[in-house]
Tab-separated table of C-alpha atoms in Angstrom:
chain	number	residue	atom	x	y	z
A	858	UNK	CA	-43.506	57.035	-5.933
A	859	UNK	CA	-42.523	55.857	-9.350
A	860	UNK	CA	-39.708	58.249	-9.364
A	861	UNK	CA	-38.563	56.595	-6.021
A	862	UNK	CA	-38.870	53.224	-7.332
A	863	UNK	CA	-37.041	54.085	-10.790
A	864	UNK	CA	-33.925	55.700	-9.048
A	865	UNK	CA	-32.000	52.262	-8.119
A	866	UNK	CA	-32.451	51.397	-11.743
A	867	UNK	CA	-31.071	54.969	-12.989
A	868	UNK	CA	-28.285	54.454	-10.727
A	869	UNK	CA	-27.205	51.131	-11.776
A	870	UNK	CA	-27.435	52.443	-15.438
A	871	UNK	CA	-25.240	55.345	-14.541
A	872	UNK	CA	-22.863	53.419	-12.568
A	873	UNK	CA	-22.457	50.983	-15.685
A	874	UNK	CA	-21.857	53.726	-17.997
A	875	UNK	CA	-19.318	55.138	-15.865
A	876	UNK	CA	-17.596	51.792	-15.469
A	877	UNK	CA	-17.568	51.213	-19.233
A	878	UNK	CA	-16.168	54.517	-19.796
A	879	UNK	CA	-13.501	53.548	-17.303
A	880	UNK	CA	-12.046	50.563	-19.258
A	881	UNK	CA	-8.545	51.221	-20.503
A	882	UNK	CA	-7.961	50.815	-24.134
A	883	UNK	CA	-4.989	48.614	-23.991
A	884	UNK	CA	-4.824	47.223	-27.563
A	885	UNK	CA	-2.482	44.295	-28.519
A	886	UNK	CA	1.010	45.043	-29.803
A	887	UNK	CA	1.458	42.038	-31.947
A	888	UNK	CA	-0.261	40.865	-35.160
A	889	UNK	CA	-0.558	37.373	-36.523
A	890	UNK	CA	1.566	36.950	-39.419
A	891	UNK	CA	-0.333	37.119	-42.847
A	892	UNK	CA	0.285	33.713	-44.811
A	893	UNK	CA	0.402	35.631	-48.121
A	894	UNK	CA	3.706	37.289	-46.995
A	895	UNK	CA	5.181	33.637	-46.397
A	896	UNK	CA	5.780	32.808	-50.463
A	897	UNK	CA	3.420	29.664	-50.063
A	898	UNK	CA	2.637	28.522	-53.483
A	899	UNK	CA	-1.009	28.582	-55.150
A	900	UNK	CA	-1.014	24.491	-55.332
A	901	UNK	CA	-2.110	22.437	-52.627
A	902	UNK	CA	0.079	19.430	-51.481
A	903	UNK	CA	-1.177	15.922	-52.196
A	904	UNK	CA	-3.138	14.132	-49.125
A	905	UNK	CA	-0.969	12.357	-46.773
A	906	UNK	CA	-2.410	9.076	-45.131
A	907	UNK	CA	-2.972	8.903	-41.398
A	908	UNK	CA	-0.589	5.900	-41.372
A	909	UNK	CA	1.871	7.206	-43.971
A	910	UNK	CA	4.744	5.323	-42.483
A	911	UNK	CA	3.188	1.921	-43.724
A	912	UNK	CA	4.366	2.959	-47.184
A	913	UNK	CA	7.938	1.572	-46.105
A	914	UNK	CA	6.407	-1.900	-46.098
A	915	UNK	CA	7.672	-3.076	-42.755
A	916	UNK	CA	5.245	-4.766	-40.421
A	917	UNK	CA	7.593	-4.456	-37.498
A	918	UNK	CA	8.171	-0.583	-37.980
A	919	UNK	CA	4.129	-0.600	-37.916
A	920	UNK	CA	4.026	-2.353	-34.620
A	921	UNK	CA	6.730	-0.122	-32.931
A	922	UNK	CA	4.740	3.132	-34.304
A	923	UNK	CA	1.689	1.655	-32.530
A	924	UNK	CA	3.415	0.889	-29.468
A	925	UNK	CA	4.943	4.029	-29.253
A	926	UNK	CA	1.675	6.151	-29.853
A	927	UNK	CA	0.040	4.181	-27.293
A	928	UNK	CA	2.498	4.045	-24.281
A	929	UNK	CA	4.911	7.013	-24.950
A	930	UNK	CA	5.399	9.066	-21.691
A	931	UNK	CA	5.227	12.334	-23.610
A	932	UNK	CA	1.654	11.418	-25.325
A	933	UNK	CA	0.546	10.335	-21.849
A	934	UNK	CA	1.362	13.785	-20.581
A	935	UNK	CA	-0.417	15.345	-23.640
A	936	UNK	CA	-3.406	13.479	-22.930
A	937	UNK	CA	-3.521	14.403	-19.499
A	938	UNK	CA	-3.414	18.034	-20.233
A	939	UNK	CA	-6.377	17.316	-22.483
A	940	UNK	CA	-8.043	15.958	-19.536
A	941	UNK	CA	-7.103	18.845	-17.082
A	942	UNK	CA	-8.308	21.647	-19.916
A	943	UNK	CA	-11.437	19.683	-20.101
A	944	UNK	CA	-12.065	19.591	-16.219
A	945	UNK	CA	-11.493	23.554	-16.519
A	946	UNK	CA	-14.068	23.854	-19.315
A	947	UNK	CA	-16.463	22.001	-17.360
A	948	UNK	CA	-15.910	23.962	-14.121
A	949	UNK	CA	-16.382	27.281	-16.359
A	950	UNK	CA	-19.627	25.881	-17.686
A	951	UNK	CA	-20.900	25.023	-14.124
A	952	UNK	CA	-20.344	28.923	-13.140
A	953	UNK	CA	-22.577	29.875	-15.963
A	954	UNK	CA	-25.867	28.682	-14.187
A	955	UNK	CA	-27.751	28.563	-11.048
A	956	UNK	CA	-25.835	27.362	-7.933
A	957	UNK	CA	-27.686	25.864	-4.825
A	958	UNK	CA	-26.054	25.143	-1.383
A	959	UNK	CA	-27.406	23.675	1.963
A	960	UNK	CA	-26.063	24.898	5.029
A	961	UNK	CA	-26.669	23.846	8.753
A	962	UNK	CA	-25.000	24.834	11.938
A	963	UNK	CA	-25.572	24.011	15.623
A	964	UNK	CA	-23.636	26.320	18.123
A	965	UNK	CA	-23.831	26.987	21.894
A	966	UNK	CA	-23.438	30.684	22.392
A	967	UNK	CA	-23.782	33.372	25.138
A	968	UNK	CA	-26.518	35.934	23.775
A	969	UNK	CA	-25.753	39.569	24.909
A	970	UNK	CA	-28.003	40.993	27.740
A	971	UNK	CA	-27.320	44.395	26.477
A	972	UNK	CA	-28.414	43.857	22.713
A	973	UNK	CA	-31.356	43.291	20.669
A	974	UNK	CA	-32.412	39.847	22.347
A	975	UNK	CA	-34.620	40.674	25.701
A	976	UNK	CA	-34.691	38.349	28.349
A	977	UNK	CA	-35.276	35.486	29.183
A	978	UNK	CA	-32.668	34.862	26.383
A	979	UNK	CA	-30.554	37.908	26.662
A	980	UNK	CA	-27.525	37.167	28.880
A	981	UNK	CA	-27.827	33.380	28.820
A	982	UNK	CA	-26.115	30.592	27.147
A	983	UNK	CA	-28.336	28.858	24.282
A	984	UNK	CA	-28.115	26.794	21.542
A	985	UNK	CA	-28.505	28.448	18.332
A	986	UNK	CA	-29.788	26.229	15.252
A	987	UNK	CA	-29.734	27.077	11.635
A	988	UNK	CA	-30.651	25.397	8.583
A	989	UNK	CA	-30.465	26.934	5.248
A	990	UNK	CA	-30.694	26.557	1.494
A	991	UNK	CA	-29.058	29.274	-0.741
A	992	UNK	CA	-29.611	29.751	-4.299
A	993	UNK	CA	-27.507	32.076	-6.601
A	994	UNK	CA	-27.326	32.784	-10.114
A	995	UNK	CA	-24.906	35.203	-11.919
A	996	UNK	CA	-26.936	36.773	-14.718
A	997	UNK	CA	-23.676	37.605	-16.928
A	998	UNK	CA	-25.269	40.475	-18.130
A	999	UNK	CA	-22.007	41.747	-19.940
A	1000	UNK	CA	-20.621	38.378	-21.059
A	1001	UNK	CA	-17.804	37.897	-18.543
A	1002	UNK	CA	-18.516	34.223	-18.012
A	1003	UNK	CA	-19.284	33.518	-21.292
A	1004	UNK	CA	-15.844	34.762	-22.541
A	1005	UNK	CA	-14.502	32.618	-19.803
A	1006	UNK	CA	-16.167	29.421	-21.084
A	1007	UNK	CA	-14.843	30.286	-24.604
A	1008	UNK	CA	-11.476	30.685	-23.149
A	1009	UNK	CA	-11.595	27.303	-21.711
A	1010	UNK	CA	-13.131	25.773	-24.815
A	1011	UNK	CA	-10.307	27.280	-26.759
A	1012	UNK	CA	-7.685	25.584	-24.429
A	1013	UNK	CA	-9.200	22.496	-24.516
A	1014	UNK	CA	-9.021	22.539	-28.202
A	1015	UNK	CA	-5.614	23.522	-27.989
A	1016	UNK	CA	-4.611	20.435	-25.536
A	1017	UNK	CA	-6.494	18.256	-28.121
A	1018	UNK	CA	-4.228	19.404	-30.957
A	1019	UNK	CA	-1.276	19.073	-28.836
A	1020	UNK	CA	-2.195	15.319	-28.749
A	1021	UNK	CA	-2.258	15.148	-32.384
A	1022	UNK	CA	0.978	17.069	-32.604
A	1023	UNK	CA	2.656	14.710	-30.157
A	1024	UNK	CA	1.215	11.644	-32.099
A	1025	UNK	CA	2.789	13.134	-35.247
A	1026	UNK	CA	6.457	13.942	-33.502
A	1027	UNK	CA	6.376	10.414	-31.960
A	1028	UNK	CA	5.737	8.600	-35.167
A	1029	UNK	CA	8.071	10.750	-37.000
A	1030	UNK	CA	10.716	10.141	-34.443
A	1031	UNK	CA	10.057	6.251	-34.596
A	1032	UNK	CA	10.430	6.192	-38.372
A	1033	UNK	CA	13.596	8.180	-38.560
A	1034	UNK	CA	15.150	6.247	-35.839
A	1035	UNK	CA	14.076	2.984	-37.585
A	1036	UNK	CA	15.506	4.515	-40.781
A	1037	UNK	CA	18.895	4.799	-38.568
A	1038	UNK	CA	18.392	1.083	-37.465
A	1039	UNK	CA	18.114	0.024	-41.196
A	1040	UNK	CA	21.029	2.201	-42.101
A	1041	UNK	CA	23.432	0.596	-39.351
A	1042	UNK	CA	22.093	-2.876	-40.591
A	1043	UNK	CA	23.025	-2.180	-44.198
A	1044	UNK	CA	26.553	-0.641	-43.469
A	1045	UNK	CA	27.084	-3.857	-41.146
A	1046	UNK	CA	25.971	-6.342	-43.982
A	1047	UNK	CA	28.332	-4.288	-46.394
A	1048	UNK	CA	31.368	-4.309	-43.714
A	1049	UNK	CA	31.088	-7.861	-42.989
A	1050	UNK	CA	30.981	-8.967	-46.952
A	1051	UNK	CA	34.032	-6.858	-47.213
A	1052	UNK	CA	35.546	-8.381	-44.127
A	1053	UNK	CA	34.806	-11.941	-45.864
A	1054	UNK	CA	36.418	-10.943	-48.968
A	1055	UNK	CA	39.490	-9.379	-47.508
A	1056	UNK	CA	40.098	-12.649	-45.228
A	1057	UNK	CA	40.370	-14.654	-48.444
A	1058	UNK	CA	42.760	-12.046	-49.556
A	1059	UNK	CA	44.831	-12.104	-46.444
A	1060	UNK	CA	44.799	-16.173	-46.914
A	1061	UNK	CA	45.989	-15.653	-50.443
A	1062	UNK	CA	48.750	-13.537	-49.290
A	1063	UNK	CA	49.832	-16.141	-46.926
A	1064	UNK	CA	49.927	-18.726	-49.283
A	1065	UNK	CA	51.994	-16.619	-51.779
A	1066	UNK	CA	54.353	-15.675	-49.014
A	1067	UNK	CA	54.978	-19.583	-48.404
A	1068	UNK	CA	55.612	-20.091	-52.151
A	1069	UNK	CA	57.854	-16.957	-52.089
A	1070	UNK	CA	55.653	-15.138	-54.392
A	1071	UNK	CA	54.830	-12.378	-52.044
A	1072	UNK	CA	56.457	-10.291	-49.479
A	1073	UNK	CA	55.525	-9.311	-45.893
A	1074	UNK	CA	54.646	-5.787	-47.216
A	1075	UNK	CA	51.889	-7.387	-49.222
A	1076	UNK	CA	50.657	-9.154	-45.934
A	1077	UNK	CA	50.755	-5.907	-44.093
A	1078	UNK	CA	48.572	-4.210	-46.829
A	1079	UNK	CA	46.049	-6.890	-46.800
A	1080	UNK	CA	45.843	-7.012	-43.032
A	1081	UNK	CA	45.517	-3.201	-42.805
A	1082	UNK	CA	42.404	-3.513	-45.229
A	1083	UNK	CA	41.038	-6.304	-43.137
A	1084	UNK	CA	41.245	-4.167	-40.093
A	1085	UNK	CA	39.487	-1.164	-41.665
A	1086	UNK	CA	36.645	-3.301	-42.714
A	1087	UNK	CA	36.253	-5.034	-39.248
A	1088	UNK	CA	36.339	-1.463	-37.814
A	1089	UNK	CA	33.485	-0.504	-40.052
A	1090	UNK	CA	31.385	-3.724	-38.880
A	1091	UNK	CA	31.990	-2.846	-35.127
A	1092	UNK	CA	31.000	0.851	-35.504
A	1093	UNK	CA	27.675	-0.180	-37.594
A	1094	UNK	CA	26.785	-2.710	-34.930
A	1095	UNK	CA	27.285	-0.120	-32.213
A	1096	UNK	CA	24.905	2.277	-34.308
A	1097	UNK	CA	22.412	-0.505	-34.436
A	1098	UNK	CA	22.332	-1.019	-30.829
A	1099	UNK	CA	21.886	2.603	-30.117
A	1100	UNK	CA	18.919	2.861	-32.471
A	1101	UNK	CA	17.224	-0.139	-30.976
A	1102	UNK	CA	17.656	1.300	-27.528
A	1103	UNK	CA	16.013	4.672	-28.797
A	1104	UNK	CA	13.227	2.839	-30.512
A	1105	UNK	CA	12.472	1.001	-26.947
A	1106	UNK	CA	12.540	4.441	-25.093
A	1107	UNK	CA	9.990	5.701	-27.781
A	1108	UNK	CA	7.853	2.838	-27.185
A	1109	UNK	CA	8.041	3.456	-23.421
A	1110	UNK	CA	9.866	-0.044	-22.927
A	1111	UNK	CA	12.952	-1.522	-21.542
A	1112	UNK	CA	16.075	-3.126	-23.093
A	1113	UNK	CA	14.208	-6.266	-23.472
A	1114	UNK	CA	12.097	-4.741	-26.004
A	1115	UNK	CA	15.291	-3.367	-27.887
A	1116	UNK	CA	16.658	-6.851	-28.049
A	1117	UNK	CA	13.440	-8.304	-29.558
A	1118	UNK	CA	13.581	-5.953	-32.676
A	1119	UNK	CA	14.515	-8.150	-35.595
A	1120	UNK	CA	16.459	-6.820	-38.742
A	1121	UNK	CA	14.662	-4.033	-40.685
A	1122	UNK	CA	12.848	-4.886	-43.854
A	1123	UNK	CA	11.812	-1.512	-45.089
A	1124	UNK	CA	12.317	-0.038	-48.535
A	1125	UNK	CA	14.473	2.740	-47.928
A	1126	UNK	CA	13.290	4.401	-51.444
A	1127	UNK	CA	9.473	3.824	-50.770
A	1128	UNK	CA	7.753	6.712	-52.480
A	1129	UNK	CA	5.487	9.040	-50.158
A	1130	UNK	CA	3.381	11.579	-51.608
A	1131	UNK	CA	5.205	14.988	-51.447
A	1132	UNK	CA	4.687	18.457	-53.055
A	1133	UNK	CA	7.658	20.252	-55.270
A	1134	UNK	CA	6.693	23.653	-53.567
A	1135	UNK	CA	5.726	25.045	-50.693
A	1136	UNK	CA	1.845	24.325	-50.557
A	1137	UNK	CA	-0.729	26.931	-50.123
A	1138	UNK	CA	-2.381	24.901	-47.401
A	1139	UNK	CA	0.771	24.342	-45.301
A	1140	UNK	CA	-0.592	26.036	-42.328
A	1141	UNK	CA	-4.104	24.176	-42.084
A	1142	UNK	CA	-2.178	21.036	-42.096
A	1143	UNK	CA	-0.105	21.366	-39.145
A	1144	UNK	CA	-1.428	20.373	-35.740
A	1145	UNK	CA	1.230	22.564	-33.855
A	1146	UNK	CA	0.094	25.789	-35.753
A	1147	UNK	CA	-3.685	25.114	-35.188
A	1148	UNK	CA	-2.969	24.564	-31.596
A	1149	UNK	CA	-1.362	28.049	-31.755
A	1150	UNK	CA	-4.262	29.613	-33.182
A	1151	UNK	CA	-6.335	28.209	-30.501
A	1152	UNK	CA	-4.208	29.515	-27.648
A	1153	UNK	CA	-4.627	33.065	-29.575
A	1154	UNK	CA	-8.345	32.545	-29.009
A	1155	UNK	CA	-7.869	31.468	-25.580
A	1156	UNK	CA	-6.038	34.319	-24.725
A	1157	UNK	CA	-8.294	36.753	-26.562
A	1158	UNK	CA	-11.178	35.617	-24.559
A	1159	UNK	CA	-9.031	35.886	-21.501
A	1160	UNK	CA	-8.746	39.541	-22.326
A	1161	UNK	CA	-12.191	39.956	-22.634
A	1162	UNK	CA	-12.832	38.601	-19.367
A	1163	UNK	CA	-10.322	41.068	-17.827
A	1164	UNK	CA	-11.931	43.926	-19.721
A	1165	UNK	CA	-15.596	43.009	-18.575
A	1166	UNK	CA	-14.558	42.850	-15.001
A	1167	UNK	CA	-14.586	46.671	-14.890
A	1168	UNK	CA	-18.458	46.360	-15.499
A	1169	UNK	CA	-21.049	45.557	-12.663
A	1170	UNK	CA	-21.618	41.995	-11.582
A	1171	UNK	CA	-25.308	41.371	-11.299
A	1172	UNK	CA	-26.529	38.227	-9.325
A	1173	UNK	CA	-29.799	36.896	-8.186
A	1174	UNK	CA	-29.735	35.469	-4.617
A	1175	UNK	CA	-32.311	33.549	-2.648
A	1176	UNK	CA	-32.224	31.867	0.645
A	1177	UNK	CA	-34.904	29.729	2.658
A	1178	UNK	CA	-34.519	27.833	5.914
A	1179	UNK	CA	-34.885	27.938	9.564
A	1180	UNK	CA	-33.388	29.941	12.715
A	1181	UNK	CA	-34.199	29.412	16.352
A	1182	UNK	CA	-32.746	29.384	19.651
A	1183	UNK	CA	-32.958	26.225	21.168
A	1184	UNK	CA	-32.995	23.117	19.176
A	1185	UNK	CA	-36.689	22.416	20.020
A	1186	UNK	CA	-37.762	25.791	18.345
A	1187	UNK	CA	-36.104	24.730	15.262
A	1188	UNK	CA	-38.859	22.672	14.049
A	1189	UNK	CA	-41.546	25.181	14.336
A	1190	UNK	CA	-42.876	26.910	11.463
A	1191	UNK	CA	-42.460	30.124	12.868
A	1192	UNK	CA	-38.905	29.593	12.707
A	1193	UNK	CA	-38.896	29.963	8.802
A	1194	UNK	CA	-36.635	32.570	7.171
A	1195	UNK	CA	-37.013	33.553	3.460
A	1196	UNK	CA	-35.127	35.919	1.540
A	1197	UNK	CA	-34.528	36.833	-2.206
A	1198	UNK	CA	-33.501	39.702	-4.445
A	1199	UNK	CA	-30.635	40.927	-6.818
A	1200	UNK	CA	-27.023	41.658	-5.660
A	1201	UNK	CA	-24.653	44.043	-7.789
A	1202	UNK	CA	-20.975	44.364	-7.269
A	1203	UNK	CA	-19.362	47.256	-8.895
A	1204	UNK	CA	-15.693	48.108	-8.772
A	1205	UNK	CA	-14.994	51.672	-8.006
A	1206	UNK	CA	-11.578	51.856	-6.661
A	1207	UNK	CA	-8.989	48.949	-6.402
A	1208	UNK	CA	-5.711	50.574	-6.516
A	1209	UNK	CA	-5.324	49.730	-10.461
A	1210	UNK	CA	-5.523	45.977	-9.922
A	1211	UNK	CA	-8.233	45.463	-12.767
A	1212	UNK	CA	-6.138	47.726	-15.177
A	1213	UNK	CA	-2.975	45.447	-14.497
A	1214	UNK	CA	-5.132	42.171	-15.001
A	1215	UNK	CA	-6.123	43.842	-18.302
A	1216	UNK	CA	-2.532	44.676	-19.081
A	1217	UNK	CA	-1.418	41.114	-18.100
A	1218	UNK	CA	-4.172	39.595	-20.313
A	1219	UNK	CA	-3.083	41.831	-23.222
A	1220	UNK	CA	0.472	40.891	-22.604
A	1221	UNK	CA	-0.781	37.101	-22.729
A	1222	UNK	CA	-2.724	37.683	-26.011
A	1223	UNK	CA	0.853	39.157	-27.572
A	1224	UNK	CA	2.675	36.199	-26.275
A	1225	UNK	CA	0.441	33.856	-27.905
A	1226	UNK	CA	0.370	35.690	-31.055
A	1227	UNK	CA	4.091	35.772	-31.117
A	1228	UNK	CA	4.398	32.014	-30.382
A	1229	UNK	CA	1.824	31.347	-33.304
A	1230	UNK	CA	4.059	33.821	-35.701
A	1231	UNK	CA	7.321	31.833	-34.691
A	1232	UNK	CA	5.740	28.585	-35.171
A	1233	UNK	CA	4.495	29.796	-38.833
A	1234	UNK	CA	7.852	30.917	-39.961
A	1235	UNK	CA	9.340	27.613	-38.383
A	1236	UNK	CA	6.859	25.647	-40.417
A	1237	UNK	CA	7.569	27.275	-43.833
A	1238	UNK	CA	11.473	26.984	-43.380
A	1239	UNK	CA	11.144	23.486	-42.050
A	1240	UNK	CA	9.240	22.640	-45.133
A	1241	UNK	CA	11.508	24.748	-47.419
A	1242	UNK	CA	14.657	22.987	-45.837
A	1243	UNK	CA	13.209	19.579	-46.443
A	1244	UNK	CA	12.158	20.356	-50.024
A	1245	UNK	CA	15.551	21.589	-50.706
A	1246	UNK	CA	17.328	18.566	-49.146
A	1247	UNK	CA	15.207	16.004	-50.642
A	1248	UNK	CA	16.382	17.299	-54.039
A	1249	UNK	CA	19.921	17.833	-52.933
A	1250	UNK	CA	20.241	14.438	-51.514
A	1251	UNK	CA	19.115	12.937	-54.646
A	1252	UNK	CA	21.515	14.807	-56.668
A	1253	UNK	CA	24.254	13.659	-54.037
A	1254	UNK	CA	23.322	9.805	-54.567
A	1255	UNK	CA	23.657	10.028	-58.024
A	1256	UNK	CA	27.202	11.536	-57.872
A	1257	UNK	CA	28.293	8.977	-55.317
A	1258	UNK	CA	26.842	6.236	-57.454
A	1259	UNK	CA	29.435	7.445	-60.179
A	1260	UNK	CA	32.131	7.680	-57.695
A	1261	UNK	CA	31.355	3.688	-56.365
A	1262	UNK	CA	31.400	2.829	-60.163
A	1263	UNK	CA	34.515	4.379	-61.023
A	1264	UNK	CA	36.411	3.059	-57.850
A	1265	UNK	CA	35.057	-0.390	-58.354
A	1266	UNK	CA	36.411	-0.279	-62.237
A	1267	UNK	CA	39.683	0.927	-60.806
A	1268	UNK	CA	39.802	-1.670	-58.431
A	1269	UNK	CA	39.350	-4.389	-61.095
A	1270	UNK	CA	41.838	-2.938	-63.422
A	1271	UNK	CA	44.513	-2.629	-60.615
A	1272	UNK	CA	43.486	-6.363	-59.736
A	1273	UNK	CA	44.179	-7.449	-63.272
A	1274	UNK	CA	47.580	-5.436	-63.457
A	1275	UNK	CA	48.669	-7.093	-59.832
A	1276	UNK	CA	47.582	-10.819	-61.315
A	1277	UNK	CA	50.047	-10.142	-64.283
A	1278	UNK	CA	52.721	-8.850	-62.311
A	1279	UNK	CA	52.534	-5.439	-63.123
A	1280	UNK	CA	51.600	-4.013	-59.927
A	1281	UNK	CA	52.138	-4.605	-56.381
A	1282	UNK	CA	49.198	-5.457	-53.733
A	1283	UNK	CA	50.388	-2.394	-52.121
A	1284	UNK	CA	49.142	-0.262	-55.190
A	1285	UNK	CA	45.534	-1.387	-54.115
A	1286	UNK	CA	45.305	-0.387	-50.545
A	1287	UNK	CA	44.569	3.263	-50.882
A	1288	UNK	CA	41.833	2.559	-53.865
A	1289	UNK	CA	40.326	-0.371	-51.718
A	1290	UNK	CA	40.047	1.681	-48.475
A	1291	UNK	CA	38.485	4.565	-50.712
A	1292	UNK	CA	36.013	2.055	-52.139
A	1293	UNK	CA	34.569	0.956	-48.965
A	1294	UNK	CA	34.200	4.247	-47.921
A	1295	UNK	CA	32.384	5.245	-51.025
A	1296	UNK	CA	29.981	2.433	-50.556
A	1297	UNK	CA	29.481	3.179	-47.043
A	1298	UNK	CA	28.647	6.743	-48.037
A	1299	UNK	CA	26.009	5.433	-50.643
A	1300	UNK	CA	24.268	3.500	-47.918
A	1301	UNK	CA	24.302	6.641	-45.859
A	1302	UNK	CA	22.895	8.748	-48.525
A	1303	UNK	CA	19.939	6.312	-49.165
A	1304	UNK	CA	19.229	6.477	-45.348
A	1305	UNK	CA	19.496	10.152	-45.542
A	1306	UNK	CA	17.023	10.404	-48.259
A	1307	UNK	CA	14.442	8.384	-46.726
A	1308	UNK	CA	14.985	10.395	-43.296
A	1309	UNK	CA	14.594	13.836	-45.363
A	1310	UNK	CA	11.299	12.416	-46.823
A	1311	UNK	CA	9.874	11.605	-43.315
A	1312	UNK	CA	11.319	15.048	-42.392
A	1313	UNK	CA	9.267	16.629	-45.303
A	1314	UNK	CA	5.939	14.373	-44.266
A	1315	UNK	CA	6.278	15.818	-40.589
A	1316	UNK	CA	6.693	19.617	-41.864
A	1317	UNK	CA	3.659	19.053	-43.854
A	1318	UNK	CA	1.595	17.729	-40.723
A	1319	UNK	CA	1.612	14.270	-41.497
A	1320	UNK	CA	-2.019	12.902	-41.904
A	1321	UNK	CA	-3.527	15.604	-39.744
A	1322	UNK	CA	-6.591	17.575	-41.000
A	1323	UNK	CA	-8.337	20.335	-39.271
A	1324	UNK	CA	-11.475	18.213	-38.831
A	1325	UNK	CA	-9.455	16.225	-36.200
A	1326	UNK	CA	-9.028	19.511	-33.839
A	1327	UNK	CA	-10.979	17.903	-31.159
A	1328	UNK	CA	-9.546	14.140	-31.823
A	1329	UNK	CA	-8.020	12.607	-28.825
């Protein structure tokens, strides 16, 4: 008798071993890049505050960043993906426990007169009533459901990290666009100051012409300089309008928002805590890289789900209810029906579907790993480029300042020669045009330097820390 009772258990164990031996190897083909191979420096970068943009000292910028990180459509989409991932996680967790259902039916039916039901019921139309409660519980002996839960948890973590990455990207875009706004305003002020100066020069030349002390050639020269300055002012006004519209779009607002933006008051030379070399903790600072790591974990869990699908699936099932022919009989205790026992599902032949699922899950893991590697290499390049450009633009600004000083001194000396009658006003045209261009270039470089420092902050992950990986 013992031998007979143990036969199902032995058969199950043998089937399990056979199924385990049938799992294909299917190893991943892509490995994560080693941080040691990226040339990261041993030193760590200085800490960056969560609200790093406040170092520019402009309350209007702070308000626009707050508006953008609260109402930007990109961020709304990222938050929706978090809620979606959390719902999937809750669904996977619900599968990892007992599930109960209640079913009921009332169905008129002609019962066969030549089957198992004898007369007077056989061969007649009767009402079949059934009320049944069902209980099922997947024991998950081989961890397939646990792997599914871990994959859903990793996906939810990746979605939350995407929100952090989206907030950082939006804040960075707002700050850099606001720098462009300040650049355009500075160029417009410089152009208008130049316009005012050259308008006075035109008036002076007209007076000299009336007194026969200047010619129409000098008037044309003065008019050319004035037209160039006015052109620069118009261009700056256009750039300012475009930047304001871009800020409104980032904040998820309309044209009225752009019109309400006041002149910028930020200090373009405000210092931000920036490293001198590629920091050793670069990869831990980036929310997009942390999200890519979480997606590797999710894909690895998905691969485990596909592998464990080759093993038996063992469930406990039970039911209790009432079954009867005729509604009056349904409330009789003799209509009770009860059953319970284990259920085993063992894949034997599926025409290669499970192998294909495993191959697809392995490819998904390779894809997640390749995406991580691409982001890591991109992060290192972004940071290296930003470090190099911060230093390079500082050198350009020093040279540009020398050019402005030289052209200004040349203009002063030329003005002395003109007032002494040694030169014509025509001789000043070329140098005057070059001086305005040099001043505009200096303003451009100041804004470029600020934008590049912001780019370095973004490349370093802003104020993100790994402990925020579940923040929303």
